[in-house]
Amino acid sequence: MRIGVDVGGTKIEALALDRSGHELARYRVDTPREYAGTIAAVVGLVDRLESETGQRGTVGVGIPGTVVSSTGLVKNANSLWLNGRPFDKDLSSALGREARVANDANCLVVSEATDGAAAGVEVVFGVILGTGCGGGVALSGRVHAGRGGVAGEWGHNPLPWPNEDEVPGPPCYCGRRGCLETWISGTGFMADYERHTGKKLKGAEIVMASEAGDVEALAALERLENRIARGLAMMINVLDPDAIVIGGGVSRIDRIYAAVIRQLPEYVFGGTCDTPVLKAMHGDSSGVRGAAWLWPRAQDEALELVEPVR
């Protein structure tokens, strides 16, 4: 059995999968907004899953940040109480076994490359377009985090090939201006609509208005699609993945896929591009499922053999 945990800013979700990837059980709790409470909540969820299933499993955890290999400490987490802490080591100690911890976007890409929209694909770039703009790389179904743990983090690069009215760009929480996150995340999409119209609408409401013939809403959606195409073209020029998978709230906008694919050749070096751009198969569950898949099958089975639940 394998257990995946998704530590979010408002909730912590955990599930147990059997060796074939079928879900055995799933629970969620509110996120304690402090460090010790977060560790205790994860341990409690793992204990509950193992008690219900009668099995012991490997544990993988996705967090909205990165564990830096050189220091062992978390950085860039919007759950601020995790930053500067050895979360993977402290959690492993509390569980009495190794817990593998990865960025939540990395978990999404592992999930989709393992048994999702890009199953069996060699090089996959996974994208989360939600409150923020995350990214991750999977090579043969395994996370490629990079030396500093930031591989695939395209959200804090500037918007490529900006128009005059896109410079210097909106301020970003990271301290810079014009980051991709400020343009193509769900919050960036809503902020762009408000700047142009003076009206506040949620992303789904903007899409609904565009479908009803609202010219301003349609223009905002077309700007979003063009900016996503420019951002992905930059990643194709650097990584040239075999497939791109999009998750998060923006991924539910079905029209963006055809629009982005149509525009990619305009920006990709050489003027041609046939890279598939796919919707995440597992939707909001991709992150927690990907956390479970941080352990290869062989190690998962070995743990079951030597450490049965008592």
mmCIF file of C-alpha atoms in Angstrom:
data_model
loop_
_atom_site.group_PDB
_atom_site.id
_atom_site.type_symbol
_atom_site.label_atom_id
_atom_site.label_comp_id
_atom_site.label_asym_id
_atom_site.label_seq_id
_atom_site.Cartn_x
_atom_site.Cartn_y
_atom_site.Cartn_z
ATOM 1 C CA MET A 1 0.000 0.000 0.000
ATOM 2 C CA ARG A 2 1.079 3.576 -0.618
ATOM 3 C CA ILE A 3 -0.187 6.673 1.178
ATOM 4 C CA GLY A 4 -0.245 10.144 -0.343
ATOM 5 C CA VAL A 5 -0.741 13.365 1.605
ATOM 6 C CA ASP A 6 -1.414 16.825 0.188
ATOM 7 C CA VAL A 7 -0.617 19.612 2.655
ATOM 8 C CA GLY A 8 -2.496 22.717 1.558
ATOM 9 C CA GLY A 9 -3.010 26.103 3.116
ATOM 10 C CA THR A 10 -6.568 25.323 4.218
ATOM 11 C CA LYS A 11 -6.809 21.524 4.217
ATOM 12 C CA ILE A 12 -4.669 18.400 4.461
ATOM 13 C CA GLU A 13 -5.901 15.458 2.412
ATOM 14 C CA ALA A 14 -4.600 11.889 2.568
ATOM 15 C CA LEU A 15 -5.445 8.761 0.627
ATOM 16 C CA ALA A 16 -4.326 5.160 0.460
ATOM 17 C CA LEU A 17 -3.779 3.350 -2.839
ATOM 18 C CA ASP A 18 -3.257 -0.332 -3.468
ATOM 19 C CA ARG A 19 -0.422 -1.599 -5.680
ATOM 20 C CA SER A 20 -2.526 -1.050 -8.810
ATOM 21 C CA GLY A 21 -3.368 2.542 -7.930
ATOM 22 C CA HIS A 22 -6.950 1.885 -6.795
ATOM 23 C CA GLU A 23 -8.128 4.074 -3.949
ATOM 24 C CA LEU A 24 -8.716 2.278 -0.646
ATOM 25 C CA ALA A 25 -9.640 5.201 1.615
ATOM 26 C CA ARG A 26 -9.425 8.994 1.775
ATOM 27 C CA TYR A 27 -9.699 11.576 4.559
ATOM 28 C CA ARG A 28 -9.134 15.302 4.986
ATOM 29 C CA VAL A 29 -8.788 17.702 7.908
ATOM 30 C CA ASP A 30 -8.391 21.446 8.272
ATOM 31 C CA THR A 31 -4.775 22.589 8.177
ATOM 32 C CA PRO A 32 -3.435 23.704 11.560
ATOM 33 C CA ARG A 33 -1.704 26.962 10.768
ATOM 34 C CA GLU A 34 1.418 26.100 12.759
ATOM 35 C CA TYR A 35 4.299 23.678 12.369
ATOM 36 C CA ALA A 36 3.869 21.075 15.121
ATOM 37 C CA GLY A 37 0.146 20.895 14.472
ATOM 38 C CA THR A 38 0.706 20.243 10.790
ATOM 39 C CA ILE A 39 3.034 17.320 11.530
ATOM 40 C CA ALA A 40 0.577 15.915 14.069
ATOM 41 C CA ALA A 41 -2.274 16.193 11.553
ATOM 42 C CA VAL A 42 -0.330 14.264 8.904
ATOM 43 C CA VAL A 43 0.618 11.546 11.385
ATOM 44 C CA GLY A 44 -3.007 11.286 12.492
ATOM 45 C CA LEU A 45 -4.215 10.844 8.910
ATOM 46 C CA VAL A 46 -1.597 8.167 8.201
ATOM 47 C CA ASP A 47 -2.537 6.288 11.386
ATOM 48 C CA ARG A 48 -6.217 6.455 10.452
ATOM 49 C CA LEU A 49 -5.625 5.096 6.938
ATOM 50 C CA GLU A 50 -3.438 2.253 8.188
ATOM 51 C CA SER A 51 -5.878 1.353 10.942
ATOM 52 C CA GLU A 52 -8.776 1.193 8.490
ATOM 53 C CA THR A 53 -6.931 -0.832 5.845
ATOM 54 C CA GLY A 54 -4.912 -3.023 8.217
ATOM 55 C CA GLN A 55 -1.836 -2.351 6.087
ATOM 56 C CA ARG A 56 1.357 -0.365 6.480
ATOM 57 C CA GLY A 57 2.306 1.867 3.589
ATOM 58 C CA THR A 58 4.950 4.137 2.217
ATOM 59 C CA VAL A 59 4.245 7.836 2.781
ATOM 60 C CA GLY A 60 4.683 10.615 0.238
ATOM 61 C CA VAL A 61 3.749 14.224 0.938
ATOM 62 C CA GLY A 62 3.173 17.203 -1.328
ATOM 63 C CA ILE A 63 3.725 20.698 0.044
ATOM 64 C CA PRO A 64 3.327 24.181 -1.468
ATOM 65 C CA GLY A 65 7.079 24.737 -1.329
ATOM 66 C CA THR A 66 10.421 23.003 -1.807
ATOM 67 C CA VAL A 67 12.841 21.118 0.437
ATOM 68 C CA VAL A 68 16.314 22.388 -0.476
ATOM 69 C CA SER A 69 18.708 19.457 -0.764
ATOM 70 C CA SER A 70 21.756 21.416 0.432
ATOM 71 C CA THR A 71 20.102 22.593 3.675
ATOM 72 C CA GLY A 72 17.247 20.157 4.222
ATOM 73 C CA LEU A 73 14.955 23.111 4.913
ATOM 74 C CA VAL A 74 11.711 24.181 3.255
ATOM 75 C CA LYS A 75 11.625 27.359 1.166
ATOM 76 C CA ASN A 76 9.073 29.174 -0.999
ATOM 77 C CA ALA A 77 6.053 27.727 0.839
ATOM 78 C CA ASN A 78 2.971 29.925 0.967
ATOM 79 C CA SER A 79 2.152 27.981 4.151
ATOM 80 C CA LEU A 80 4.690 30.210 5.841
ATOM 81 C CA TRP A 81 5.068 28.118 9.005
ATOM 82 C CA LEU A 82 6.846 25.432 6.956
ATOM 83 C CA ASN A 83 9.597 27.727 5.693
ATOM 84 C CA GLY A 84 13.019 27.262 7.243
ATOM 85 C CA ARG A 85 12.021 23.952 8.821
ATOM 86 C CA PRO A 86 13.341 20.395 8.188
ATOM 87 C CA PHE A 87 9.819 19.180 7.476
ATOM 88 C CA ASP A 88 10.728 15.877 5.837
ATOM 89 C CA LYS A 89 13.103 14.906 8.665
ATOM 90 C CA ASP A 90 10.695 15.913 11.442
ATOM 91 C CA LEU A 91 7.792 14.131 9.784
ATOM 92 C CA SER A 92 9.857 11.005 9.184
ATOM 93 C CA SER A 93 10.831 10.977 12.854
ATOM 94 C CA ALA A 94 7.215 11.380 13.954
ATOM 95 C CA LEU A 95 6.079 8.560 11.641
ATOM 96 C CA GLY A 96 8.930 6.200 12.482
ATOM 97 C CA ARG A 97 9.773 5.719 8.806
ATOM 98 C CA GLU A 98 11.001 7.787 5.867
ATOM 99 C CA ALA A 99 8.476 10.216 4.407
ATOM 100 C CA ARG A 100 9.258 11.540 0.944
ATOM 101 C CA VAL A 101 8.340 15.202 0.500
ATOM 102 C CA ALA A 102 8.025 17.055 -2.805
ATOM 103 C CA ASN A 103 6.568 20.211 -4.242
ATOM 104 C CA ASP A 104 2.836 19.893 -4.954
ATOM 105 C CA ALA A 105 3.301 20.647 -8.669
ATOM 106 C CA ASN A 106 5.905 17.875 -8.833
ATOM 107 C CA CYS A 107 3.341 15.553 -7.268
ATOM 108 C CA LEU A 108 0.807 16.484 -9.931
ATOM 109 C CA VAL A 109 3.204 15.747 -12.764
ATOM 110 C CA VAL A 110 4.208 12.396 -11.237
ATOM 111 C CA SER A 111 0.553 11.428 -10.887
ATOM 112 C CA GLU A 112 -0.303 12.322 -14.463
ATOM 113 C CA ALA A 113 2.848 10.667 -15.832
ATOM 114 C CA THR A 114 2.163 7.473 -13.858
ATOM 115 C CA ASP A 115 -1.512 6.733 -14.442
ATOM 116 C CA GLY A 116 -3.011 9.941 -15.751
ATOM 117 C CA ALA A 117 -3.257 11.950 -18.958
ATOM 118 C CA ALA A 118 0.444 11.417 -19.797
ATOM 119 C CA ALA A 119 0.830 7.839 -18.539
ATOM 120 C CA GLY A 120 3.955 6.224 -19.957
ATOM 121 C CA VAL A 121 5.280 9.445 -21.486
ATOM 122 C CA GLU A 122 9.021 9.909 -20.995
ATOM 123 C CA VAL A 123 9.359 13.677 -20.368
ATOM 124 C CA VAL A 124 6.333 15.509 -18.950
ATOM 125 C CA PHE A 125 5.977 19.140 -17.906
ATOM 126 C CA GLY A 126 3.142 19.513 -15.412
ATOM 127 C CA VAL A 127 1.450 22.817 -14.671
ATOM 128 C CA ILE A 128 -0.788 23.994 -11.845
ATOM 129 C CA LEU A 129 -2.822 27.078 -12.741
ATOM 130 C CA GLY A 130 -4.807 27.875 -9.629
ATOM 131 C CA THR A 131 -4.308 30.435 -6.900
ATOM 132 C CA GLY A 132 -0.676 30.446 -8.024
ATOM 133 C CA CYS A 133 1.255 29.146 -11.006
ATOM 134 C CA GLY A 134 3.372 26.072 -10.316
ATOM 135 C CA GLY A 135 5.238 23.658 -12.518
ATOM 136 C CA GLY A 136 7.176 20.425 -12.326
ATOM 137 C CA VAL A 137 9.071 17.946 -14.476
ATOM 138 C CA ALA A 138 8.754 14.152 -14.541
ATOM 139 C CA LEU A 139 11.341 11.954 -16.246
ATOM 140 C CA SER A 140 10.182 8.355 -16.750
ATOM 141 C CA GLY A 141 7.528 8.944 -14.109
ATOM 142 C CA ARG A 142 9.997 10.236 -11.489
ATOM 143 C CA VAL A 143 10.323 13.793 -10.172
ATOM 144 C CA HIS A 144 13.189 15.851 -11.550
ATOM 145 C CA ALA A 145 13.573 18.475 -8.813
ATOM 146 C CA GLY A 146 16.990 19.821 -9.830
ATOM 147 C CA ARG A 147 19.969 20.808 -7.717
ATOM 148 C CA GLY A 148 18.120 23.576 -5.887
ATOM 149 C CA GLY A 149 14.706 21.936 -5.923
ATOM 150 C CA VAL A 150 13.178 24.481 -8.316
ATOM 151 C CA ALA A 151 13.158 22.616 -11.640
ATOM 152 C CA GLY A 152 10.042 23.461 -13.618
ATOM 153 C CA GLU A 153 9.103 26.462 -11.486
ATOM 154 C CA TRP A 154 8.136 28.658 -14.403
ATOM 155 C CA GLY A 155 5.674 30.823 -12.426
ATOM 156 C CA HIS A 156 8.356 33.226 -11.219
ATOM 157 C CA ASN A 157 9.918 33.843 -14.591
ATOM 158 C CA PRO A 158 8.744 36.940 -16.454
ATOM 159 C CA LEU A 159 5.995 36.763 -19.049
ATOM 160 C CA PRO A 160 7.798 36.117 -22.373
ATOM 161 C CA TRP A 161 7.583 38.541 -25.290
ATOM 162 C CA PRO A 162 5.544 41.146 -23.372
ATOM 163 C CA ASN A 163 3.443 43.775 -25.092
ATOM 164 C CA GLU A 164 3.905 47.435 -24.193
ATOM 165 C CA ASP A 165 0.911 47.389 -21.839
ATOM 166 C CA GLU A 166 2.338 44.338 -20.037
ATOM 167 C CA VAL A 167 5.517 46.097 -18.859
ATOM 168 C CA PRO A 168 6.586 46.174 -16.050
ATOM 169 C CA GLY A 169 3.650 43.990 -15.041
ATOM 170 C CA PRO A 170 1.742 43.543 -11.771
ATOM 171 C CA PRO A 171 3.682 43.226 -8.502
ATOM 172 C CA CYS A 172 4.265 39.656 -7.320
ATOM 173 C CA TYR A 173 4.513 38.442 -3.720
ATOM 174 C CA CYS A 174 8.062 37.267 -4.488
ATOM 175 C CA GLY A 175 9.139 40.928 -4.676
ATOM 176 C CA ARG A 176 9.399 41.236 -8.462
ATOM 177 C CA ARG A 177 6.964 42.427 -11.105
ATOM 178 C CA GLY A 178 5.479 40.751 -14.143
ATOM 179 C CA CYS A 179 5.965 37.116 -13.076
ATOM 180 C CA LEU A 180 3.929 34.602 -15.042
ATOM 181 C CA GLU A 181 1.997 33.892 -11.860
ATOM 182 C CA THR A 182 0.589 37.424 -11.889
ATOM 183 C CA TRP A 183 -0.790 36.889 -15.406
ATOM 184 C CA ILE A 184 -1.924 33.292 -15.898
ATOM 185 C CA SER A 185 -2.888 31.973 -12.471
ATOM 186 C CA GLY A 186 -6.578 31.993 -11.582
ATOM 187 C CA THR A 187 -6.015 35.080 -9.435
ATOM 188 C CA GLY A 188 -4.024 36.704 -12.246
ATOM 189 C CA PHE A 189 -6.874 36.045 -14.687
ATOM 190 C CA MET A 190 -9.384 37.706 -12.352
ATOM 191 C CA ALA A 191 -7.071 40.666 -11.683
ATOM 192 C CA ASP A 192 -6.552 41.221 -15.422
ATOM 193 C CA TYR A 193 -10.321 41.270 -15.994
ATOM 194 C CA GLU A 194 -10.779 43.777 -13.160
ATOM 195 C CA ARG A 195 -8.023 46.068 -14.485
ATOM 196 C CA HIS A 196 -9.704 46.235 -17.884
ATOM 197 C CA THR A 197 -13.328 46.453 -16.753
ATOM 198 C CA GLY A 198 -13.356 47.774 -13.194
ATOM 199 C CA LYS A 199 -15.548 44.786 -12.273
ATOM 200 C CA LYS A 200 -14.765 41.902 -9.913
ATOM 201 C CA LEU A 201 -15.772 38.432 -11.071
ATOM 202 C CA LYS A 202 -14.545 34.947 -10.218
ATOM 203 C CA GLY A 203 -12.808 33.009 -12.976
ATOM 204 C CA ALA A 204 -15.787 30.727 -13.618
ATOM 205 C CA GLU A 205 -18.054 33.784 -13.835
ATOM 206 C CA ILE A 206 -15.795 35.393 -16.431
ATOM 207 C CA VAL A 207 -15.937 32.213 -18.519
ATOM 208 C CA MET A 208 -19.730 32.066 -18.207
ATOM 209 C CA ALA A 209 -20.003 35.710 -19.255
ATOM 210 C CA SER A 210 -17.810 35.053 -22.299
ATOM 211 C CA GLU A 211 -20.039 32.135 -23.302
ATOM 212 C CA ALA A 212 -23.055 34.448 -23.034
ATOM 213 C CA GLY A 213 -21.480 36.851 -25.502
ATOM 214 C CA ASP A 214 -19.866 39.381 -23.149
ATOM 215 C CA VAL A 215 -17.161 41.054 -25.243
ATOM 216 C CA GLU A 216 -15.015 42.151 -22.290
ATOM 217 C CA ALA A 217 -15.053 38.679 -20.737
ATOM 218 C CA LEU A 218 -14.141 37.069 -24.055
ATOM 219 C CA ALA A 219 -11.245 39.513 -24.493
ATOM 220 C CA ALA A 220 -9.931 38.608 -21.010
ATOM 221 C CA LEU A 221 -10.118 34.920 -21.862
ATOM 222 C CA GLU A 222 -8.277 35.434 -25.143
ATOM 223 C CA ARG A 223 -5.529 37.391 -23.335
ATOM 224 C CA LEU A 224 -5.201 34.519 -20.846
ATOM 225 C CA GLU A 225 -4.878 31.945 -23.636
ATOM 226 C CA ASN A 226 -2.247 33.975 -25.434
ATOM 227 C CA ARG A 227 -0.203 34.438 -22.265
ATOM 228 C CA ILE A 228 -0.379 30.733 -21.429
ATOM 229 C CA ALA A 229 0.810 29.978 -24.974
ATOM 230 C CA ARG A 230 3.779 32.336 -24.574
ATOM 231 C CA GLY A 231 4.686 30.846 -21.198
ATOM 232 C CA LEU A 232 4.500 27.267 -22.454
ATOM 233 C CA ALA A 233 6.457 28.138 -25.609
ATOM 234 C CA MET A 234 9.290 29.340 -23.369
ATOM 235 C CA MET A 235 9.268 25.983 -21.555
ATOM 236 C CA ILE A 236 9.180 24.056 -24.833
ATOM 237 C CA ASN A 237 12.192 26.032 -26.046
ATOM 238 C CA VAL A 238 14.068 25.069 -22.863
ATOM 239 C CA LEU A 239 12.840 21.518 -22.131
ATOM 240 C CA ASP A 240 10.992 20.314 -25.244
ATOM 241 C CA PRO A 241 8.809 17.873 -23.246
ATOM 242 C CA ASP A 242 6.946 14.986 -24.830
ATOM 243 C CA ALA A 243 3.713 16.260 -23.274
ATOM 244 C CA ILE A 244 2.379 19.092 -21.133
ATOM 245 C CA VAL A 245 -0.370 18.491 -18.565
ATOM 246 C CA ILE A 246 -2.378 21.321 -16.989
ATOM 247 C CA GLY A 247 -4.105 21.070 -13.612
ATOM 248 C CA GLY A 248 -5.636 23.551 -11.181
ATOM 249 C CA GLY A 249 -8.771 25.646 -11.509
ATOM 250 C CA VAL A 250 -7.845 27.193 -14.859
ATOM 251 C CA SER A 251 -7.499 23.690 -16.331
ATOM 252 C CA ARG A 252 -11.296 23.374 -16.182
ATOM 253 C CA ILE A 253 -11.657 25.974 -18.959
ATOM 254 C CA ASP A 254 -12.011 23.522 -21.825
ATOM 255 C CA ARG A 255 -11.452 25.998 -24.651
ATOM 256 C CA ILE A 256 -7.907 26.931 -23.581
ATOM 257 C CA TYR A 257 -6.371 23.705 -24.909
ATOM 258 C CA ALA A 258 -7.208 24.194 -28.575
ATOM 259 C CA ALA A 259 -6.454 27.918 -28.349
ATOM 260 C CA VAL A 260 -3.025 27.383 -26.768
ATOM 261 C CA ILE A 261 -2.045 24.584 -29.160
ATOM 262 C CA ARG A 262 -3.038 26.773 -32.098
ATOM 263 C CA GLN A 263 -0.823 29.651 -30.919
ATOM 264 C CA LEU A 264 2.267 27.721 -29.802
ATOM 265 C CA PRO A 265 3.963 27.632 -33.260
ATOM 266 C CA GLU A 266 3.956 31.441 -33.291
ATOM 267 C CA TYR A 267 6.318 31.495 -30.298
ATOM 268 C CA VAL A 268 8.250 28.208 -30.334
ATOM 269 C CA PHE A 269 11.668 28.499 -31.947
ATOM 270 C CA GLY A 270 11.519 27.350 -35.560
ATOM 271 C CA GLY A 271 7.834 28.108 -36.026
ATOM 272 C CA THR A 272 6.513 24.562 -35.620
ATOM 273 C CA CYS A 273 5.192 22.699 -32.585
ATOM 274 C CA ASP A 274 3.181 19.512 -32.097
ATOM 275 C CA THR A 275 3.566 19.166 -28.309
ATOM 276 C CA PRO A 276 0.367 17.751 -26.775
ATOM 277 C CA VAL A 277 -1.229 20.035 -24.160
ATOM 278 C CA LEU A 278 -3.486 17.868 -21.987
ATOM 279 C CA LYS A 279 -5.998 18.332 -19.195
ATOM 280 C CA ALA A 280 -5.060 16.560 -15.941
ATOM 281 C CA MET A 281 -7.016 13.304 -15.811
ATOM 282 C CA HIS A 282 -7.260 13.169 -12.022
ATOM 283 C CA GLY A 283 -8.268 16.813 -11.548
ATOM 284 C CA ASP A 284 -7.970 18.022 -7.970
ATOM 285 C CA SER A 285 -6.789 14.564 -6.871
ATOM 286 C CA SER A 286 -3.625 14.668 -8.977
ATOM 287 C CA GLY A 287 -1.535 16.199 -6.204
ATOM 288 C CA VAL A 288 -2.424 13.739 -3.465
ATOM 289 C CA ARG A 289 -2.176 10.775 -5.860
ATOM 290 C CA GLY A 290 1.209 11.999 -7.076
ATOM 291 C CA ALA A 291 2.457 12.213 -3.486
ATOM 292 C CA ALA A 292 1.607 8.520 -3.111
ATOM 293 C CA TRP A 293 3.554 7.726 -6.293
ATOM 294 C CA LEU A 294 6.747 9.359 -4.948
ATOM 295 C CA TRP A 295 7.699 5.793 -3.978
ATOM 296 C CA PRO A 296 8.354 3.265 -6.784
ATOM 297 C CA ARG A 297 6.271 0.090 -6.654
ATOM 298 C CA ALA A 298 9.214 -2.130 -5.619
ATOM 299 C CA GLN A 299 9.919 -0.104 -2.482
ATOM 300 C CA ASP A 300 6.233 0.049 -1.629
ATOM 301 C CA GLU A 301 5.955 -3.746 -1.728
ATOM 302 C CA ALA A 302 9.189 -4.248 0.236
ATOM 303 C CA LEU A 303 7.902 -2.104 3.094
ATOM 304 C CA GLU A 304 4.701 -4.134 3.282
ATOM 305 C CA LEU A 305 6.733 -7.334 3.549
ATOM 306 C CA VAL A 306 9.019 -6.228 6.353
ATOM 307 C CA GLU A 307 6.853 -3.838 8.359
ATOM 308 C CA PRO A 308 3.319 -5.156 8.879
ATOM 309 C CA VAL A 309 0.873 -3.084 10.891
ATOM 310 C CA ARG A 310 0.657 -4.182 14.513
#
